[in-house]
PDB file of C-alpha atoms in Angstrom:
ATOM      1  CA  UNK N 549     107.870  98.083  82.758  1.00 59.00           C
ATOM      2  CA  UNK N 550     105.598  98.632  85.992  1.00 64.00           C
ATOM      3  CA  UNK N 551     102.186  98.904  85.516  1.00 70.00           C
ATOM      4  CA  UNK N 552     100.613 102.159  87.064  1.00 76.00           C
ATOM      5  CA  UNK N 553      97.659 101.076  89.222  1.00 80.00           C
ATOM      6  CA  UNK N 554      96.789 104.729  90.774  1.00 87.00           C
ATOM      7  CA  UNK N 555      93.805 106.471  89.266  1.00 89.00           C
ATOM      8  CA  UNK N 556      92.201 102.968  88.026  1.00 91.00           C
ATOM      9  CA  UNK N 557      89.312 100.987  89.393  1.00 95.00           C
ATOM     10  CA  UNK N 558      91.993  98.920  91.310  1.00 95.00           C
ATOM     11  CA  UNK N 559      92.787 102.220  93.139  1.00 95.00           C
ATOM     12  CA  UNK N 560      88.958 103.181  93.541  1.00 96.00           C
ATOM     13  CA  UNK N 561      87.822  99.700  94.695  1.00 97.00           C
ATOM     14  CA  UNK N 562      91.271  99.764  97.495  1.00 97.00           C
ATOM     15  CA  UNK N 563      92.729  96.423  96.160  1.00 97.00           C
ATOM     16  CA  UNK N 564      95.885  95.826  96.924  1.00 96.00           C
ATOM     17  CA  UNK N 565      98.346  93.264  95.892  1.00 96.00           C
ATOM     18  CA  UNK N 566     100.274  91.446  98.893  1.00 97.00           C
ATOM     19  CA  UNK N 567     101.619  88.439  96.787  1.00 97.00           C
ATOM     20  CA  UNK N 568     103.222  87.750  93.694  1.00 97.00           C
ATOM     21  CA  UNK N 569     105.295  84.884  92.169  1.00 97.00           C
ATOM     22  CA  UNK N 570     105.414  82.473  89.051  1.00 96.00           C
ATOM     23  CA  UNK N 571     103.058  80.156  91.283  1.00 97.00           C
ATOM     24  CA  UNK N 572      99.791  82.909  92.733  1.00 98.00           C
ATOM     25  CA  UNK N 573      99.080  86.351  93.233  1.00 98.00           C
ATOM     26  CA  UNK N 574      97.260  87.793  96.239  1.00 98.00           C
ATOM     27  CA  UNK N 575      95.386  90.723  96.481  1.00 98.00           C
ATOM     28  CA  UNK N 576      92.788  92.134  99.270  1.00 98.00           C
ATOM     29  CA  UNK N 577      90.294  94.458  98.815  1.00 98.00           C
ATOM     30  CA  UNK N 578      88.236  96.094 101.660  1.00 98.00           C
ATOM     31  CA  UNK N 579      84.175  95.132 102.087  1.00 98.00           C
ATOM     32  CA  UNK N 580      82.863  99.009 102.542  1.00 98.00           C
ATOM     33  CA  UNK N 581      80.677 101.667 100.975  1.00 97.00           C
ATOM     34  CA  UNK N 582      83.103 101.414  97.590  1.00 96.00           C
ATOM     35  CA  UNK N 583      82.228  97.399  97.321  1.00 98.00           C
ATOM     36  CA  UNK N 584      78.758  97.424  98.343  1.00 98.00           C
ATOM     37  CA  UNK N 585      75.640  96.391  96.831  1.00 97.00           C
ATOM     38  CA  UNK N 586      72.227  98.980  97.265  1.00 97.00           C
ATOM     39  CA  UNK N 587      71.379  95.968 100.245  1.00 96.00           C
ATOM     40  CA  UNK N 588      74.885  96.405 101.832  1.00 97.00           C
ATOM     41  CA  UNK N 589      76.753  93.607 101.005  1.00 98.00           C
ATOM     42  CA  UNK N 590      79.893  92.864  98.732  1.00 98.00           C
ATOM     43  CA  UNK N 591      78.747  93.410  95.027  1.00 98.00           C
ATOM     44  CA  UNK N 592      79.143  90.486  93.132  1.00 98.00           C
ATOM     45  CA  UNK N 593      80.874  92.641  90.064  1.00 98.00           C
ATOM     46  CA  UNK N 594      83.039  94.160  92.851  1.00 98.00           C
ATOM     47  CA  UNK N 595      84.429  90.476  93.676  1.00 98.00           C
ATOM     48  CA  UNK N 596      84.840  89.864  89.613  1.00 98.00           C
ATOM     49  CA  UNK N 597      86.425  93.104  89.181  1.00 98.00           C
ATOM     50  CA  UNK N 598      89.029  91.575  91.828  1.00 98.00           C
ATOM     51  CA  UNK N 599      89.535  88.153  90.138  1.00 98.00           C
ATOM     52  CA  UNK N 600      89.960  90.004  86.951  1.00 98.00           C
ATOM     53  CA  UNK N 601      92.473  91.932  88.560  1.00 98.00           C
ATOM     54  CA  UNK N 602      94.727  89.201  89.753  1.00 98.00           C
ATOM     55  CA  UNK N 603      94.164  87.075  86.988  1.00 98.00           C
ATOM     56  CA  UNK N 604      95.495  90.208  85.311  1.00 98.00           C
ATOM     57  CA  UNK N 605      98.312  91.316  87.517  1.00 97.00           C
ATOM     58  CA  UNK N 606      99.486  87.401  87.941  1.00 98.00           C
ATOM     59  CA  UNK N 607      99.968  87.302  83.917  1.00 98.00           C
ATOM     60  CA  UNK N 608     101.415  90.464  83.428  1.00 97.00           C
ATOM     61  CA  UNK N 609     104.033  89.303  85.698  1.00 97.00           C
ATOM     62  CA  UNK N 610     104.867  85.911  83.340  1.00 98.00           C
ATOM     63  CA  UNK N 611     104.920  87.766  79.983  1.00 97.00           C
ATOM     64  CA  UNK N 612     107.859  89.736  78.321  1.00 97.00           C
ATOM     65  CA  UNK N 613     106.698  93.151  79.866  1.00 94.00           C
ATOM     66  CA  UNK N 614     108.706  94.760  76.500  1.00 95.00           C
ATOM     67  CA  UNK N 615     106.966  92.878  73.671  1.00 97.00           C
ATOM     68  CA  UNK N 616     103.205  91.498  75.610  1.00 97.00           C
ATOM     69  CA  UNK N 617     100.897  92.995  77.022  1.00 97.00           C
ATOM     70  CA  UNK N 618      97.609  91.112  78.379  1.00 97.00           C
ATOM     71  CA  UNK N 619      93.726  92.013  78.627  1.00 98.00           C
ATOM     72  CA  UNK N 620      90.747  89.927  79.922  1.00 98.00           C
ATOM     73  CA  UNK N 621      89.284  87.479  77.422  1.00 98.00           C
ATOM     74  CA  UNK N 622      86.357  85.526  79.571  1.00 98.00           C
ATOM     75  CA  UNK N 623      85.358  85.638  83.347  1.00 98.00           C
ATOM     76  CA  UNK N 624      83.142  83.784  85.207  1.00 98.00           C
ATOM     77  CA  UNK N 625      82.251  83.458  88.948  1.00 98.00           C
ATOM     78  CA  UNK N 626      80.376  81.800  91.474  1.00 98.00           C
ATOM     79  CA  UNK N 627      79.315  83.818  94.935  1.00 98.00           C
ATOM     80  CA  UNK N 628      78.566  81.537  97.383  1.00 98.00           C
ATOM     81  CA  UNK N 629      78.432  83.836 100.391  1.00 97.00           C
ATOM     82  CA  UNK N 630      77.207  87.208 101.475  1.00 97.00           C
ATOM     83  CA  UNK N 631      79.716  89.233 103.245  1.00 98.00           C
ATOM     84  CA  UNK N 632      79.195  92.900 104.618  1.00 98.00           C
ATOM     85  CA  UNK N 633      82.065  94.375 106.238  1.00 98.00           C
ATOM     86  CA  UNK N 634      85.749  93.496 106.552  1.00 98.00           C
ATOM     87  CA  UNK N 635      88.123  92.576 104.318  1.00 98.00           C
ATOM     88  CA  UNK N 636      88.554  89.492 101.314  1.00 98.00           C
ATOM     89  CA  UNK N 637      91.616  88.052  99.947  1.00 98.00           C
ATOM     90  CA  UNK N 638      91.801  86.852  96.151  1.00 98.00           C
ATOM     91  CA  UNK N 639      94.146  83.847  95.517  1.00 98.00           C
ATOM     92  CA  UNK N 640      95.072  83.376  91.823  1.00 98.00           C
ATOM     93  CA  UNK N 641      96.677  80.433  90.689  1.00 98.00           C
ATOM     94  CA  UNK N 642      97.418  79.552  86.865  1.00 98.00           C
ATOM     95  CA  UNK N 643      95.640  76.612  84.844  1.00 98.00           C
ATOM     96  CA  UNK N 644      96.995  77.296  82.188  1.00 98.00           C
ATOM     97  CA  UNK N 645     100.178  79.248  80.860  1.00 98.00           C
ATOM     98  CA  UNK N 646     100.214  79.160  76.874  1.00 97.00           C
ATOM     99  CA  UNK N 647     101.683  81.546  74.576  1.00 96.00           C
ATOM    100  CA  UNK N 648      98.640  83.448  73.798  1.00 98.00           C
ATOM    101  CA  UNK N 649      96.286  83.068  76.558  1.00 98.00           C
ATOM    102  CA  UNK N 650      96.358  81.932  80.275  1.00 98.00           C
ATOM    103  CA  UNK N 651      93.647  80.706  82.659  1.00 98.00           C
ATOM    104  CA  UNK N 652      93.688  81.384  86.177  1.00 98.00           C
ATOM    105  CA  UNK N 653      91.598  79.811  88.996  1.00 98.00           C
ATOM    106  CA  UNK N 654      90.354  82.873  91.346  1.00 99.00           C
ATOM    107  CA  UNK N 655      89.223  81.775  95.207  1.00 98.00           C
ATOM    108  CA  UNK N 656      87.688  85.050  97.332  1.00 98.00           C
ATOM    109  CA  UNK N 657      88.284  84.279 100.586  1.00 98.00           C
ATOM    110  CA  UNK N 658      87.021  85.651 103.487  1.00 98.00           C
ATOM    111  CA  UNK N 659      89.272  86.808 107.389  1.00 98.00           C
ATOM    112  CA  UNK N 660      88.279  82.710 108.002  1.00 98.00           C
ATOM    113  CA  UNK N 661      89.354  81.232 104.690  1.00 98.00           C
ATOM    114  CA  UNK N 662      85.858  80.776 104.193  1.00 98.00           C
ATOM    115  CA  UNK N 663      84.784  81.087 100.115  1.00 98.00           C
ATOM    116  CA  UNK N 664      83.072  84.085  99.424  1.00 98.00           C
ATOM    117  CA  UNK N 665      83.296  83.518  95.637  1.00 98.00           C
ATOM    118  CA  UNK N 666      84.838  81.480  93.285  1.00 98.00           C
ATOM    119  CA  UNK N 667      86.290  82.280  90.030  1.00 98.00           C
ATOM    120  CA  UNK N 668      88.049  81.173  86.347  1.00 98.00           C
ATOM    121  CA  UNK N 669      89.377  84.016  84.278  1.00 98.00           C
ATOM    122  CA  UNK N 670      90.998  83.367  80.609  1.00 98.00           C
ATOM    123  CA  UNK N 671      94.005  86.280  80.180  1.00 98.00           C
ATOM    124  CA  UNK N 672      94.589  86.841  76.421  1.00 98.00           C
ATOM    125  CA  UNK N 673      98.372  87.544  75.656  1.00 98.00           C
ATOM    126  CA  UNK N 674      98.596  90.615  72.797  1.00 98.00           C
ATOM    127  CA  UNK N 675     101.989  91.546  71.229  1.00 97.00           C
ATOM    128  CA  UNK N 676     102.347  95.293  71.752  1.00 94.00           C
ATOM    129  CA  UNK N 677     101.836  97.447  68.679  1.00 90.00           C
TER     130      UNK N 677
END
């Protein structure tokens, strides 16, 4: 199964996913008009939206695609720096990989590596009905 990402908030926001293995997933998403705040910087639930979205796409890719699927159970982040233009980078790695839930650690980073936000998102594994 392939997951279709055109037409969702992924699409609309311009993430895209550059890495993904059993270890981290990688995505980017561009700092413009689309992931702005009313002040001109990155909106904070424009940076969650992107952890959420690796945590996501990084557990979808351990489960069994024909019997699993997986949805967002908890999310929290930290922004630690104001960024307005450019481009970030999400780096996903997993805590934790049970059989009904996984926890990934989320770092935004910025074109310098430095933290822009950091994250912990709790995946909840759901057999498919």
């Amino acid at each position: 199964m392939r997951l279709e990402l055109k037409d969702t908030l992924i699409d609309q926001l311009g993430i895209e996913i550059v890495e993904l293995s059993e270890k981290r997933a990688v995505a980017t998403m561009p700092v413009d008009k689309r992931t702005h705040q009313p002040f001109g910087l990155l909106h904070g639930g424009a940076s969650v939206a992107l952890a959420e979205t690796i945590a996501s796409i990084g557990t979808f890719n351990l489960i069994d695609k024909e019997t699993e699927i997986c949805v967002g159970l908890e999310i929290n982040a930290n922004h630690l720096k104001g960024k307005k233009e450019g481009v970030v980078k999400a780096i996903g790695t997993p805590l934790h990989r049970g059989k009904s839930t996984m926890v990934w650690d989320i770092k935004i980073v910025d074109e310098d590596d430095a933290l822009i936000c950091i994250s912990r998102c709790t995946m909840a594994i759901l057999k498919k009905r």
